[in-house]
Coordinates of C-alpha atoms in Angstrom, one line a residue:
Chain A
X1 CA 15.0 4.4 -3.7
X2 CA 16.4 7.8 -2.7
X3 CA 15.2 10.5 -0.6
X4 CA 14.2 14.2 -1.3
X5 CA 17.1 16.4 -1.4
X6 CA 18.6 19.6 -1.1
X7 CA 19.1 19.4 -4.5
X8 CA 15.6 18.0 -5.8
X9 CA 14.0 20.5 -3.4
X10 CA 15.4 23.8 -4.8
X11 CA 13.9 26.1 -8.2
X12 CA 14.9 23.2 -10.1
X13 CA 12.0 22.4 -12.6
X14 CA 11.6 19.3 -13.5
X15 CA 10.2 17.8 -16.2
X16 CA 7.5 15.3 -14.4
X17 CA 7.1 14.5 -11.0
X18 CA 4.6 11.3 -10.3
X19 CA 2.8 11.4 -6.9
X20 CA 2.5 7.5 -6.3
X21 CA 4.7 4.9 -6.9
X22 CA 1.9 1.7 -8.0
X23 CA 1.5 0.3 -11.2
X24 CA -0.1 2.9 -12.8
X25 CA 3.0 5.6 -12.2
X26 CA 5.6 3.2 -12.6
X27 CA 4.1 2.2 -16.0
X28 CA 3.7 6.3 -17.1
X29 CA 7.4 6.2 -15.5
X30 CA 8.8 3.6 -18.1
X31 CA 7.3 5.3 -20.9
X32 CA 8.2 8.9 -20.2
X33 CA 11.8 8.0 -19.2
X34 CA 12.4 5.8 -21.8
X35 CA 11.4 9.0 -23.9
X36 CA 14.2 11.0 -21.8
X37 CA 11.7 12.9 -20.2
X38 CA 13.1 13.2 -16.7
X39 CA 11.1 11.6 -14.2
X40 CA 10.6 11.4 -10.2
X41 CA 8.4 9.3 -8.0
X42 CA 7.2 10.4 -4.4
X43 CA 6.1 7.6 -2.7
X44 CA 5.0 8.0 1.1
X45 CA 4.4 3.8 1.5
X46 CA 5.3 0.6 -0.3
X47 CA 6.8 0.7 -3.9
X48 CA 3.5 -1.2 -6.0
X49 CA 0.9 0.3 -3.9
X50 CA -1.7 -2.0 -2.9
X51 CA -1.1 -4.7 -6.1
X52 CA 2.0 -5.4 -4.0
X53 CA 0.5 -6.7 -0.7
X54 CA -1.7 -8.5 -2.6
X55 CA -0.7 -12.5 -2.2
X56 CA -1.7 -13.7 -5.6
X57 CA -2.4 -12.0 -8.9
X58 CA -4.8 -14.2 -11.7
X59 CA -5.9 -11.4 -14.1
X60 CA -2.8 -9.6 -15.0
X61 CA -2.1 -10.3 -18.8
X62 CA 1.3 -11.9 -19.9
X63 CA 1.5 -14.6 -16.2
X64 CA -0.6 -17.3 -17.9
X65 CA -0.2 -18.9 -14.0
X66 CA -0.6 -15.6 -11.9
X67 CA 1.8 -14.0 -10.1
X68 CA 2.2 -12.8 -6.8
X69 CA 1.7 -9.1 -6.3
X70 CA 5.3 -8.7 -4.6
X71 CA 6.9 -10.2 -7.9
X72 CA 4.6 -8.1 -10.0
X73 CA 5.7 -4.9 -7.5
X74 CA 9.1 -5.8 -7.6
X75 CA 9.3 -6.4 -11.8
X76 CA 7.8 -3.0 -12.9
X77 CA 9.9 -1.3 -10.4
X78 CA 12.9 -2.8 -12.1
X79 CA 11.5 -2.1 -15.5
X80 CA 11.1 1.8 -14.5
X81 CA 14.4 1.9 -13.3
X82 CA 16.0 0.5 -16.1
X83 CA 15.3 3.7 -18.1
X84 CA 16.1 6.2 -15.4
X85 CA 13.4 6.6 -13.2
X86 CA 14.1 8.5 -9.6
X87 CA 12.3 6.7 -7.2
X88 CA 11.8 8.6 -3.8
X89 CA 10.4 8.3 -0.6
X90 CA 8.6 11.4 0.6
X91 CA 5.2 12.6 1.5
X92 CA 3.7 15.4 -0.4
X93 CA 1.1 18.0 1.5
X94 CA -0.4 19.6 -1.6
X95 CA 0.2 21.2 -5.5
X96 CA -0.1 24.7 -6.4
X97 CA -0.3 25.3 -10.4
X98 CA 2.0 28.4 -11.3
X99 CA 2.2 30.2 -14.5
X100 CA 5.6 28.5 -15.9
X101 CA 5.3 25.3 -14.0
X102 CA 3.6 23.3 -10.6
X103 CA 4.9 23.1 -7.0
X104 CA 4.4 20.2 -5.1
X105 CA 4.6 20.7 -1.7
X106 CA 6.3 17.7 0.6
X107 CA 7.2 17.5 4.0
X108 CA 10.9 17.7 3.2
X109 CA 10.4 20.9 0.9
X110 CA 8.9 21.6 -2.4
X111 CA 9.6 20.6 -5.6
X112 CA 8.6 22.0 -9.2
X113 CA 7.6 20.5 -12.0
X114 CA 6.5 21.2 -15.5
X115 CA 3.7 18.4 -15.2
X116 CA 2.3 16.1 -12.2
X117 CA 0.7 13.1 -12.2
X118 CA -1.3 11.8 -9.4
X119 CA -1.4 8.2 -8.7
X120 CA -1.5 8.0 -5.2
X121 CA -4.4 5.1 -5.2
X122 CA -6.3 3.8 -2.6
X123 CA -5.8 2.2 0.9
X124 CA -8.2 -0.4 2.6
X125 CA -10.9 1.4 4.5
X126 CA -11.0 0.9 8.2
X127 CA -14.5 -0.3 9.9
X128 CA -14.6 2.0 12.4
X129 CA -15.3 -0.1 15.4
X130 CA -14.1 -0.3 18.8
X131 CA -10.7 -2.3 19.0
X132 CA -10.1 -2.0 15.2
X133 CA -7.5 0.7 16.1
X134 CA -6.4 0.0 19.6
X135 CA -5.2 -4.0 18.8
X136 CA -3.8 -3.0 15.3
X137 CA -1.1 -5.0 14.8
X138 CA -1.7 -6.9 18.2
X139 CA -4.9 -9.2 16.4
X140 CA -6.5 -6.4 14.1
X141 CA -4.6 -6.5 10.0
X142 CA -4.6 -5.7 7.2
X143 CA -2.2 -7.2 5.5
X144 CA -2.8 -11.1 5.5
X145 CA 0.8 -12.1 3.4
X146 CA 3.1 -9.7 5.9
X147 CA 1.0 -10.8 9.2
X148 CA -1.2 -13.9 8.2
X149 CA 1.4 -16.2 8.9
X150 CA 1.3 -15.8 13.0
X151 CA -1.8 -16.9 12.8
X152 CA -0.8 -20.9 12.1
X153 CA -3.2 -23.2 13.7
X154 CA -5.5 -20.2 15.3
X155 CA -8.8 -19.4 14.4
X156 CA -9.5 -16.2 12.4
X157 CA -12.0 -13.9 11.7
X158 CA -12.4 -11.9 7.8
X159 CA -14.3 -8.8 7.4
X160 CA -15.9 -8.1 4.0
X161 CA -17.2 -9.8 1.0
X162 CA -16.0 -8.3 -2.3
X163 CA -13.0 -10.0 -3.8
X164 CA -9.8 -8.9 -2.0
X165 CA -12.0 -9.7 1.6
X166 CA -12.8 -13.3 -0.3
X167 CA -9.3 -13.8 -1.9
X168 CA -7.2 -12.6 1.1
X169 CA -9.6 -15.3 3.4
X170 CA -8.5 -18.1 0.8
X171 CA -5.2 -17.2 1.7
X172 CA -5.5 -17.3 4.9
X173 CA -7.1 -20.6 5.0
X174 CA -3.1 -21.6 4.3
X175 CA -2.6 -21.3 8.3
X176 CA -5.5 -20.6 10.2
X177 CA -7.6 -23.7 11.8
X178 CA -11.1 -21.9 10.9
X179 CA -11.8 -19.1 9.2
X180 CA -15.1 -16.4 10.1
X181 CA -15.9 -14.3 6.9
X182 CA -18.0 -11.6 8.4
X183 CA -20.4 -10.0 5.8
X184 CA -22.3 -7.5 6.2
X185 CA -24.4 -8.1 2.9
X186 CA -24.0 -10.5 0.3
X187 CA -20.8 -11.9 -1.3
X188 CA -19.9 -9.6 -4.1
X189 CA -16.9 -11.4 -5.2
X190 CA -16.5 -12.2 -8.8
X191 CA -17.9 -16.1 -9.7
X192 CA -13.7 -17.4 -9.9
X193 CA -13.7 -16.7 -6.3
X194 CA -16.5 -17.1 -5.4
X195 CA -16.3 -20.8 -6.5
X196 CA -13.0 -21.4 -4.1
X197 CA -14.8 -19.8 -1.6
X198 CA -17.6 -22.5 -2.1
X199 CA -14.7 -25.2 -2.0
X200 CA -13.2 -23.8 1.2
X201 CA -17.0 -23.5 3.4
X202 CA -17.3 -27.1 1.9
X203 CA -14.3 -28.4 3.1
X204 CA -15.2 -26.3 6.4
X205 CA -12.0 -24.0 6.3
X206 CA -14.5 -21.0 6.1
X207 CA -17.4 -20.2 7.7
X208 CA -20.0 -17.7 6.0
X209 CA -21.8 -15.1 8.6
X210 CA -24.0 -12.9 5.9
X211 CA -26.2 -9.8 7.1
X212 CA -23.9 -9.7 9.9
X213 CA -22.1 -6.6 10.8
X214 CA -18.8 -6.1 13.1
X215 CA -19.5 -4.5 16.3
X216 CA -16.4 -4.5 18.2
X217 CA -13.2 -6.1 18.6
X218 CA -12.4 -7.5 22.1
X219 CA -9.2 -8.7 23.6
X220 CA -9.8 -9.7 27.7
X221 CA -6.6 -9.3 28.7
X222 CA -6.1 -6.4 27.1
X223 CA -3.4 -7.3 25.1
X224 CA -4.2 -10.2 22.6
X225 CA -7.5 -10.5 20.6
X226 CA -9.9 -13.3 21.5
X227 CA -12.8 -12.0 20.0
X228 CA -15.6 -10.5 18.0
X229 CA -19.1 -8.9 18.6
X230 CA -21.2 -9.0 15.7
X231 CA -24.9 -8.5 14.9
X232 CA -26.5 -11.2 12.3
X233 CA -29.7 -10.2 11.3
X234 CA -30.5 -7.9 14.5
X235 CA -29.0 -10.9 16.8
X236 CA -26.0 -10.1 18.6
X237 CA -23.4 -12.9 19.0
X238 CA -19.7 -13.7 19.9
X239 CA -17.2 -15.5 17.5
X240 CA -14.1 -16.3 18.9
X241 CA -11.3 -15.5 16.9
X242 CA -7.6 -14.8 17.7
X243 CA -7.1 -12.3 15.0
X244 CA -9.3 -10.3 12.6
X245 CA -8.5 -9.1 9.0
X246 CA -10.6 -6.4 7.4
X247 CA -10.7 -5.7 4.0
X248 CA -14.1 -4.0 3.8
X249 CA -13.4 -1.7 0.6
X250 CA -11.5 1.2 -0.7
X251 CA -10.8 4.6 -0.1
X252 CA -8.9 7.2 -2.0
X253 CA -5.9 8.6 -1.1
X254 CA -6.6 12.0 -2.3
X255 CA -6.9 14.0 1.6
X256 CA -3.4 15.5 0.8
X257 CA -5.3 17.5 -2.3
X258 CA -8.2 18.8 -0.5
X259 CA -6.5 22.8 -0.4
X260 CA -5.2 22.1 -4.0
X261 CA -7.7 23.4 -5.6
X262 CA -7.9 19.6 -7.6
X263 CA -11.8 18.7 -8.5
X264 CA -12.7 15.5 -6.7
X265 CA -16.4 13.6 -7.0
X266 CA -18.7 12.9 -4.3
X267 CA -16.4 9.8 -3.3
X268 CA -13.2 11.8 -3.3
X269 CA -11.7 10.5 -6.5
X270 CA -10.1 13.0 -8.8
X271 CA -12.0 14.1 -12.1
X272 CA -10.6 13.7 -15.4
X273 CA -10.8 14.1 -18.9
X274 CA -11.0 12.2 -21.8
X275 CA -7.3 12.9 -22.2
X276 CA -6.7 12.3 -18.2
X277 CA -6.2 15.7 -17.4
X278 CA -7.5 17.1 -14.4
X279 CA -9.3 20.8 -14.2
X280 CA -5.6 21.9 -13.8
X281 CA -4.0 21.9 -17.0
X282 CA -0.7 19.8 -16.7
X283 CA -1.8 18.2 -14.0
X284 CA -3.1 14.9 -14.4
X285 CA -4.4 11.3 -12.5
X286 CA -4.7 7.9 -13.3
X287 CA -5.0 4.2 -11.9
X288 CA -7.3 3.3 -9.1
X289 CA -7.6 7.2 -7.8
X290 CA -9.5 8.7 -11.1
X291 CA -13.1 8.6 -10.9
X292 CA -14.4 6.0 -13.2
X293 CA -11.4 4.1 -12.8
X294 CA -12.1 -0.2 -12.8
X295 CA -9.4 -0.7 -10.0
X296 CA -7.6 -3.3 -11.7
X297 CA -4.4 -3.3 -12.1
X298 CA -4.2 -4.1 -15.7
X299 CA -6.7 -0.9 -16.1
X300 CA -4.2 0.8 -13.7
X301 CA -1.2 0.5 -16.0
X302 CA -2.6 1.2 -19.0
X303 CA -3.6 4.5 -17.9
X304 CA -0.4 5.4 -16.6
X305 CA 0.8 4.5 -20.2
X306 CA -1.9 7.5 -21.3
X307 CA -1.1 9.7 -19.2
X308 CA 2.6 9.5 -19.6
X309 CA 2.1 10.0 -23.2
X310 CA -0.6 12.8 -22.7
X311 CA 2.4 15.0 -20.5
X312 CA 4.4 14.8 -23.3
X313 CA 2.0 16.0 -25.9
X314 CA 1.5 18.7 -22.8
X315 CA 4.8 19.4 -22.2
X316 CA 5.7 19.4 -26.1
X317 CA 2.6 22.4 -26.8
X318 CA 3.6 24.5 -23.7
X319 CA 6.8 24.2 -25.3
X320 CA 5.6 25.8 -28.2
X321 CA 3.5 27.9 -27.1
X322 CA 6.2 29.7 -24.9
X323 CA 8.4 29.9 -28.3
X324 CA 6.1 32.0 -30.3
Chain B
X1 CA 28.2 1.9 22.5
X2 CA 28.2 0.4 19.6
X3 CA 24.2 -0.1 18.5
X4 CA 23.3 -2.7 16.8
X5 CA 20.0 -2.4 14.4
X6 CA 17.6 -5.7 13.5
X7 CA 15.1 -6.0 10.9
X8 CA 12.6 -8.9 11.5
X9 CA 10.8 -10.1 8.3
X10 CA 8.8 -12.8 6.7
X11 CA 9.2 -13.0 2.9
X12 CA 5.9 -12.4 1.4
X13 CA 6.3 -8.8 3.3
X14 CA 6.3 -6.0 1.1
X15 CA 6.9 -4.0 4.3
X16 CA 9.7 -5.3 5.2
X17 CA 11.1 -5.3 2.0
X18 CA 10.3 -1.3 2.0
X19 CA 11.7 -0.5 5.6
X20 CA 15.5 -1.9 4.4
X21 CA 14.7 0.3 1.3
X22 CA 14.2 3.0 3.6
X23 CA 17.2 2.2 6.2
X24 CA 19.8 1.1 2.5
X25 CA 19.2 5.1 1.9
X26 CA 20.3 5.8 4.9
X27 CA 23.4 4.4 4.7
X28 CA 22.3 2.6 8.0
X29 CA 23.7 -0.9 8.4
X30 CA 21.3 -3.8 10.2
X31 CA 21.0 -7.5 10.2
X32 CA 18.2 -9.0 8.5
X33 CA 16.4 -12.0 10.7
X34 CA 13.3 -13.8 8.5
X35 CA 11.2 -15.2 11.0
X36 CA 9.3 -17.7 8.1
X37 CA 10.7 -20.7 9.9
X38 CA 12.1 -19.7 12.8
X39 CA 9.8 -20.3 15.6
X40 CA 12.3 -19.0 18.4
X41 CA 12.8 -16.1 16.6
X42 CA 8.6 -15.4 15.9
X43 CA 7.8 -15.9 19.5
X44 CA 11.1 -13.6 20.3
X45 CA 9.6 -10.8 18.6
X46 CA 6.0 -11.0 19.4
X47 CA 6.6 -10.9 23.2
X48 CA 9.3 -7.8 22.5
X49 CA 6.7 -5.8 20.3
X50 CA 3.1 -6.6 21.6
X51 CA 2.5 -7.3 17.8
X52 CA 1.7 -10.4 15.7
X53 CA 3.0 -8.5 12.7
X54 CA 6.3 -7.6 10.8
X55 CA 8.4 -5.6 10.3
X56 CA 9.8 -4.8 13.4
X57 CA 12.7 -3.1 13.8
X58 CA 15.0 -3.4 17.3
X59 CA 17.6 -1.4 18.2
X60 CA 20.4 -3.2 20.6
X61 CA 23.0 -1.6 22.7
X62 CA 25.2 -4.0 24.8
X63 CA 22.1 -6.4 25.9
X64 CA 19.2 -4.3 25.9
X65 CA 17.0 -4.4 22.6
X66 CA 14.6 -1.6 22.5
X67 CA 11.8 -1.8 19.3
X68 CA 11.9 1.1 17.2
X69 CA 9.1 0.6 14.9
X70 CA 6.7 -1.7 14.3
X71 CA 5.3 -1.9 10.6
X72 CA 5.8 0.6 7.9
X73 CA 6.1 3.8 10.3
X74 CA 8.6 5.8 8.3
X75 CA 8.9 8.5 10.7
X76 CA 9.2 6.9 14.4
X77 CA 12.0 3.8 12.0
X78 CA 13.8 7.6 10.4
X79 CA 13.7 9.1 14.1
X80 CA 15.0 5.7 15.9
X81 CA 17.8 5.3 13.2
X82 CA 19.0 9.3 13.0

């Protein structure tokens, strides 16, 4: 990984810069570079995006036993460097289209480009609630393989019920006594799961609360978490637990776009065309931040294989169309 | 005064894995302590941070060791280490 320099931040143009550094970009990153089209990466967080946090992978064709999402992170990183790409660190403000090519605007400078693509993903939504920000870190996660592991024989409590809440619980189950899932619903996790979830509340590892929203997260001495108000069907209650982990949904990460002038639906996912092409000519999205996207990984990286071939067709006409 | 800089880590963390990303650009050199089974070292660096969570990132001089980031926080690990 480098960083954004003097150099990369001066009228240089290059050919495509890719906002995002998941599977989705560093799949549209192996097939442009291996096409010598001259590539960067801005990433602001962790190479593989969420995929990579995630402890266990079952769906991903060609790991007929799964594989975890660091391995998965760390293999498509290594495949996109093998043909060149420039992976950077740096956080990016905004993107201005211009008559001969786009700027993108980062903290460290801008940068130009002939052709973007945005594939900046999603991050876990937070709940809201008071505690949820105030213990982060200190009882409140959201990352149960970097932080699940301090919780060995203390009791825990999940928030959510749709499969990374579900899966990320099962995981947990590895070191944590007893395990709360907090629901505010029903279980929307797909039937795999949702059967090893069955196993777990059967071998009492987990706990189902459904209907039952999180109210607050308390810690008495102000320090270390202890526990959790929740309402369960308009009955408020107490479950003890040393440490919560919420994985309630997703949310885009598009708030760096919002002066950019880059169309986003009601949700704030970025619109696209057939051809993934945003209302910006030569700018383009894919993976788990295009509306209509599945937000699976799989799904992810075959878009970014799209859309890497659709900026060359892009890049290719404007070519053209500046020769004649 | 020589400072010395310590990554704590557990190895499913993708975190972690990113903050000595971040500090290898830097040219910044740090030792590397995986706290997977090493219970001295875990309960070491929860009562220094506050935080049941990794990475951490500690700076030593002489015998004080001062945290200077705790998770991914790029720009309080960037300002520590500058």
């Amino acid at each position: 990984m480098g960083e954004i320099t003097k150099e990369a931040a001066t009228d240089k143009i290059h050919d495509v810069i890719m906002i995002g550094a998941g599977p989705s970009a560093l799949t549209a990153a192996v097939y442009t570079t291996r096409e010598n089209v001259e590539t960067i990466l801005l990433e602001k967080g962790v190479v593989g995006g969420l995929a990579a946090i995630t402890d266990w992978v079952d769906n991903y064709p060609g790991f007929a036993e799964g594989v975890s999402g660091m391995e998965l992170a760390e293999r498509l990183e290594k495949q996109a460097n093998r043909f060149g790409a420039d992976i950077r660190y740096g956080e990016v403000t905004g993107i201005t289209d211009g008559k001969d090519y786009k700027t993108v605007h980062t903290y460290d400078g801008d940068m130009k480009a002939r052709a973007v693509l945005i594939a900046t993903g999603s991050d876990y939504k937070r709940i809201g609630v008071p505690g949820e920000e105030e213990y982060y870190g200190r009882g409140v996660h959201f990352c149960a393989t970097c932080d699940g592991a301090f919780y060995k024989e203390k009791k825990l409590a999940v928030v959510g019920g749709g499969n990374s809440a579900v899966q990320e619980a099962l995981f947990l189950t590895r070191f944590a006594t007893h395990i709360d899932l907090l629901v505010r619903s029903t279980i929307k996790a797909s039937d795999v799961l949702q059967k090893d979830l069955d196993k777990a509340v059967e071998k009492g590892q987990i706990t189902i609360h459904l209907n039952t929203t999180t109210d607050e997260i308390i810690a008495d001495d102000g320090k270390s978490v202890n526990k959790v108000n929740v309402t369960t069907d308009g009955t408020k209650t107490e479950i003890l637990a040393d440490g919560v982990f919420v994985f309630v949904g997703l949310k885009p990460n598009t708030e760096f776009l919002h002066d950019s002038n880059i169309e986003l639906d009601e949700i704030g996912l970025i619109k696209t065309d057939k051809g993934l092409q945003t209302n910006i000519r030569g700018v383009f999205a894919s993976g788990d931040v295009r509306s209509g996207a599945t937000a699976q990984i799989a799904s992810a990286v075959g878009e970014g294989a799209t859309a890497a071939l659709k900026m060359r067709e892009y890049i290719e006409d404007d070519e053209r169309t500046r020769l004649y | 005064m020589d400072k010395k800089i310590t990554v704590y880590t557990r190895t499913t963390c993708v975190y972690c894995t990113q903050v000595k990303k971040l500090l290898d650009m830097k040219n910044v050199s740090y030792d590397v302590v995986n706290i997977d089974d090493d219970a001295k070292a875990e309960a070491h660096i929860i009562e220094k941070s506050g935080a049941r969570t990794v990475p951490v990132v500690t700076i030593t001089q002489g015998d004080d060791e001062q945290v200077a980031s705790i998770g991914w926080n790029p720009g309080a690990l960037m300002k520590a280490v500058a």
